[in-house]
Short mmCIF file of C-alpha atoms and ligand atoms in Angstrom, two decimals:
data_model
loop_
_atom_site.label_atom_id
_atom_site.label_comp_id
_atom_site.label_asym_id
_atom_site.label_seq_id
_atom_site.Cartn_x
_atom_site.Cartn_y
_atom_site.Cartn_z
CA MET L 1 -93.33 -67.83 34.66
CA ALA L 2 -91.37 -64.71 35.53
CA THR L 3 -87.60 -64.37 34.36
CA ASP L 4 -84.43 -63.34 35.63
CA ARG L 5 -84.79 -60.37 33.49
CA GLN L 6 -87.70 -59.14 35.14
CA LYS L 7 -86.68 -59.67 38.53
CA ARG L 8 -83.42 -57.64 37.47
CA VAL L 9 -85.24 -54.92 35.97
CA TRP L 10 -87.57 -54.64 39.75
CA ASP L 11 -84.43 -55.39 41.83
CA GLU L 12 -82.76 -52.33 39.89
CA ALA L 13 -85.78 -50.02 39.96
CA ALA L 14 -86.22 -50.81 43.93
CA PRO L 15 -84.31 -47.64 45.25
CA ARG L 16 -86.28 -45.27 43.12
CA TYR L 17 -89.61 -47.17 43.04
CA ASP L 18 -91.21 -45.29 46.28
CA ARG L 19 -90.32 -41.79 45.19
CA GLN L 20 -91.27 -42.19 41.33
CA ILE L 21 -94.86 -43.86 42.38
CA ALA L 22 -95.72 -41.44 45.08
CA PHE L 23 -96.16 -39.02 42.05
CA LEU L 24 -98.32 -41.21 40.33
CA GLU L 25 -99.98 -42.18 43.67
CA ARG L 26 -100.89 -38.24 43.58
CA HIS L 27 -101.84 -37.49 40.56
CA TRP L 28 -103.17 -40.61 39.08
CA PHE L 29 -103.85 -43.50 40.98
CA VAL L 30 -105.36 -41.37 43.95
CA GLY L 31 -107.15 -43.28 46.79
CA ALA L 32 -106.36 -46.39 44.98
CA ARG L 33 -104.61 -48.05 48.14
CA GLU L 34 -107.27 -46.46 50.84
CA TRP L 35 -109.94 -48.27 48.56
CA VAL L 36 -108.17 -51.51 48.39
CA CYS L 37 -107.40 -52.08 51.83
CA ALA L 38 -110.39 -50.65 53.63
CA ARG L 39 -112.20 -53.62 51.69
CA ALA L 40 -109.65 -56.18 52.76
CA GLN L 41 -110.24 -58.44 55.65
CA GLY L 42 -109.12 -61.48 57.77
CA ARG L 43 -106.06 -63.39 56.26
CA VAL L 44 -105.06 -61.03 53.28
CA LEU L 45 -102.34 -62.71 50.73
CA GLU L 46 -100.80 -59.44 49.09
CA VAL L 47 -99.51 -60.65 45.58
CA ALA L 48 -96.48 -58.70 44.38
CA ILE L 49 -96.36 -56.53 47.21
CA GLY L 50 -93.37 -54.08 45.99
CA THR L 51 -92.00 -52.40 48.55
CA GLY L 52 -95.26 -52.63 50.85
CA ARG L 53 -96.77 -49.28 50.36
CA ASN L 54 -100.35 -50.82 51.11
CA LEU L 55 -99.00 -51.95 54.42
CA PRO L 56 -99.77 -48.71 56.39
CA PHE L 57 -103.62 -48.96 55.14
CA TYR L 58 -104.35 -52.23 55.95
CA ARG L 59 -107.23 -52.32 58.99
CA PRO L 60 -106.00 -53.58 62.51
CA GLY L 61 -107.26 -57.29 62.98
CA THR L 62 -106.26 -58.14 59.24
CA THR L 63 -102.83 -60.41 58.78
CA ILE L 64 -101.03 -59.78 56.12
CA THR L 65 -99.04 -62.03 53.63
CA GLY L 66 -96.98 -60.73 50.82
CA ILE L 67 -95.22 -62.33 48.23
CA GLU L 68 -93.01 -60.51 45.47
CA LEU L 69 -90.49 -61.45 42.90
CA SER L 70 -87.90 -58.60 43.45
CA THR L 71 -85.30 -59.28 46.59
CA GLU L 72 -84.41 -55.74 46.70
CA MET L 73 -88.50 -54.72 46.53
CA LEU L 74 -88.95 -57.12 49.45
CA ALA L 75 -86.49 -55.74 51.77
CA VAL L 76 -87.90 -51.82 51.11
CA ALA L 77 -91.11 -53.55 52.24
CA ARG L 78 -89.63 -55.27 55.32
CA THR L 79 -88.10 -52.00 56.67
CA ARG L 80 -91.45 -50.41 55.83
CA ALA L 81 -93.21 -53.16 57.85
CA ALA L 82 -90.55 -52.79 60.53
CA GLU L 83 -90.89 -49.23 60.65
CA LEU L 84 -94.70 -49.28 61.31
CA GLY L 85 -94.46 -51.98 63.54
CA ARG L 86 -96.89 -54.11 61.25
CA ALA L 87 -96.28 -57.72 61.57
CA ALA L 88 -96.26 -59.25 57.75
CA ASP L 89 -95.15 -62.59 56.74
CA LEU L 90 -92.75 -61.36 53.58
CA ARG L 91 -91.63 -63.88 51.21
CA GLU L 92 -90.16 -64.13 47.66
CA GLY L 93 -92.36 -65.85 44.73
CA ASP L 94 -94.04 -66.01 41.63
CA ALA L 95 -97.54 -64.84 41.16
CA HIS L 96 -97.57 -67.77 38.64
CA ARG L 97 -97.47 -70.33 40.99
CA LEU L 98 -98.39 -69.11 44.75
CA PRO L 99 -96.65 -71.11 47.32
CA PHE L 100 -99.71 -71.62 49.57
CA GLU L 101 -102.45 -74.55 49.67
CA ASP L 102 -105.91 -73.99 48.13
CA GLY L 103 -107.97 -71.86 50.07
CA SER L 104 -105.27 -70.06 52.59
CA PHE L 105 -106.59 -66.73 52.45
CA ASP L 106 -110.06 -64.95 52.86
CA THR L 107 -108.77 -61.82 50.90
CA VAL L 108 -106.23 -61.55 47.85
CA VAL L 109 -105.03 -58.24 46.82
CA CYS L 110 -103.11 -57.17 43.76
CA VAL L 111 -102.11 -53.37 42.96
CA LEU L 112 -100.49 -51.67 39.97
CA SER L 113 -98.85 -55.15 39.14
CA LEU L 114 -101.08 -57.05 36.85
CA CYS L 115 -99.90 -54.76 34.26
CA THR L 116 -96.20 -56.22 34.42
CA ILE L 117 -96.97 -59.76 35.44
CA THR L 118 -96.33 -61.98 32.46
CA ASP L 119 -99.26 -63.98 32.43
CA PRO L 120 -102.18 -61.99 34.36
CA ALA L 121 -104.84 -65.00 33.42
CA ARG L 122 -102.50 -67.37 34.89
CA ALA L 123 -101.92 -65.52 38.09
CA ILE L 124 -105.47 -64.61 38.33
CA GLY L 125 -106.13 -68.33 38.47
CA GLU L 126 -103.57 -68.70 41.33
CA MET L 127 -105.20 -66.04 43.29
CA LYS L 128 -108.51 -67.59 43.00
CA ARG L 129 -107.15 -71.06 43.82
CA VAL L 130 -105.62 -69.74 47.57
CA LEU L 131 -108.80 -67.66 48.23
CA VAL L 132 -111.28 -69.55 50.31
CA PRO L 133 -115.20 -69.83 48.71
CA GLY L 134 -116.62 -66.61 49.18
CA GLY L 135 -113.46 -65.16 49.49
CA THR L 136 -112.66 -61.25 47.99
CA LEU L 137 -110.33 -60.27 45.34
CA LEU L 138 -109.26 -56.70 45.12
CA LEU L 139 -107.68 -55.43 42.15
CA ALA L 140 -106.69 -51.70 41.01
CA ASP L 141 -104.24 -51.09 38.13
CA HIS L 142 -104.00 -49.12 35.12
CA ILE L 143 -105.48 -50.87 32.23
CA ARG L 144 -106.50 -49.38 28.28
CA SER L 145 -108.09 -46.04 28.06
CA SER L 146 -111.66 -45.93 27.22
CA PHE L 147 -110.96 -42.43 25.23
CA GLY L 148 -109.39 -43.42 21.58
CA PRO L 149 -106.73 -41.20 21.15
CA LEU L 150 -105.43 -41.86 24.80
CA ARG L 151 -105.35 -45.64 23.96
CA VAL L 152 -103.24 -44.96 20.58
CA ALA L 153 -100.60 -43.22 22.77
CA GLN L 154 -100.58 -46.44 25.20
CA ARG L 155 -99.97 -48.64 22.53
CA LEU L 156 -96.97 -46.24 21.42
CA ALA L 157 -95.70 -46.32 24.78
CA GLU L 158 -95.94 -49.89 25.45
CA GLN L 159 -93.80 -50.72 22.00
CA VAL L 160 -90.60 -49.15 24.64
CA THR L 161 -91.90 -50.44 27.93
CA ILE L 162 -92.87 -53.59 27.42
CA ARG L 163 -89.38 -54.23 25.71
CA THR L 164 -87.42 -52.46 28.54
CA ALA L 165 -89.29 -53.43 31.63
CA GLY L 166 -92.41 -55.72 30.60
CA GLU L 167 -94.96 -53.38 31.46
CA HIS L 168 -98.04 -53.01 29.69
CA PHE L 169 -100.40 -50.36 29.05
CA THR L 170 -103.24 -51.76 27.35
CA ARG L 171 -104.12 -54.92 29.19
CA ARG L 172 -107.53 -55.13 31.24
CA GLN L 173 -108.20 -57.28 33.76
CA LEU L 174 -111.81 -57.29 34.26
CA PRO L 175 -112.60 -59.82 31.68
CA LEU L 176 -109.89 -62.27 33.13
CA VAL L 177 -111.39 -62.24 36.69
CA GLN L 178 -114.75 -62.93 34.93
CA ALA L 179 -113.41 -65.56 32.55
CA GLN L 180 -112.16 -67.15 35.96
CA GLY L 181 -115.83 -67.44 37.08
CA PHE L 182 -115.23 -64.71 39.93
CA GLU L 183 -118.70 -62.78 40.85
CA ILE L 184 -117.97 -59.25 40.51
CA VAL L 185 -119.43 -56.96 43.39
CA GLU L 186 -117.93 -53.62 42.36
CA THR L 187 -116.15 -51.96 39.66
CA GLU L 188 -114.62 -48.21 39.57
CA ARG L 189 -113.11 -46.83 36.36
CA LEU L 190 -111.27 -43.29 36.59
CA LYS L 191 -109.26 -40.99 34.77
CA ALA L 192 -110.43 -41.29 31.27
CA GLY L 193 -110.80 -45.27 31.86
CA THR L 194 -107.18 -45.64 32.66
CA VAL L 195 -107.67 -46.57 36.17
CA GLU L 196 -109.93 -49.42 37.33
CA ARG L 197 -110.51 -51.10 40.94
CA ILE L 198 -112.21 -54.33 41.14
CA ARG L 199 -113.91 -56.10 44.15
CA ALA L 200 -114.73 -59.85 43.29
CA ARG L 201 -116.03 -63.02 44.99
CA LYS L 202 -114.96 -66.69 44.66
CA PRO L 203 -118.38 -68.16 44.34
C1 LIG Z 301 -95.56 -51.63 39.83
S1 LIG Z 301 -94.76 -52.63 40.87
C2 LIG Z 301 -95.88 -52.46 42.40
C3 LIG Z 301 -95.70 -53.05 43.56
C4 LIG Z 301 -96.63 -52.78 44.64
N1 LIG Z 301 -97.69 -54.07 44.34
C5 LIG Z 301 -97.34 -51.55 44.62
O1 LIG Z 301 -98.45 -51.26 44.50
O2 LIG Z 301 -96.61 -50.56 44.59
C6 LIG Z 301 -94.94 -54.11 40.20
C7 LIG Z 301 -94.09 -55.33 40.89
O3 LIG Z 301 -94.88 -56.89 40.53
C8 LIG Z 301 -93.46 -57.32 40.93
N2 LIG Z 301 -93.75 -58.72 39.98
C9 LIG Z 301 -93.43 -58.47 38.54
N3 LIG Z 301 -93.80 -59.86 38.47
C10 LIG Z 301 -94.23 -60.75 39.07
C11 LIG Z 301 -94.17 -62.08 39.62
N4 LIG Z 301 -94.38 -63.18 38.43
N5 LIG Z 301 -94.52 -62.63 40.76
C12 LIG Z 301 -94.27 -61.89 41.58
N6 LIG Z 301 -94.16 -60.38 41.87
C13 LIG Z 301 -94.17 -59.68 40.54
C14 LIG Z 301 -92.23 -56.67 40.58
O4 LIG Z 301 -91.42 -57.43 41.21
C15 LIG Z 301 -92.58 -55.45 41.24
O5 LIG Z 301 -92.33 -55.22 42.59
#
């Protein structure tokens, strides 16, 4: 379950988030939002939608629902949706217990958030539950590097970041997705193996 502390951390981060992540999007997560959103179709649920930075990239014809832990992040997402003229159902919610019926969505998206969600295996299980059979899971996140020295640096960094912000650098979502019984359709691993994009299908 998400904690009050996590919510507070992200509420406090909200005013600075867009500026900080824009830098990382230019140098580290290049093209991740475009990659994910080009593959999303139909009824789309974005889990931990944050400030809604994927909203400009979803294709016309998709209907967007977003859930997010932080009230302040969500407030920025609502403003963004209004400025874009993009209808979106944006709600507070916890990725560990999605407030939707089984089989409610054609696509579930989660970007840069399974690195911080307390129990990523449980969250991925929830994403599977709310997908229709044949539905698509789309993930993009930073993960543990395939390059040893960088992995050591990541382990050191997360000694601090897990405690202060719940941010993990040595997780990897692919085995969790496989363990949930998804069929892996497409993966890309970039930037010394620190970034991974996954497209998977619920059987
Ligand atoms: C690094 S931000 C990423 C935001 C957005 N997905 C993006 O691509 O910019 C991580 C987000 O995960 C949210 N989050 C963390 N734990 C969560 C949970 N259990 N349920 C829903 N959202 C959560 C945080 O509030 C924060 O907005």
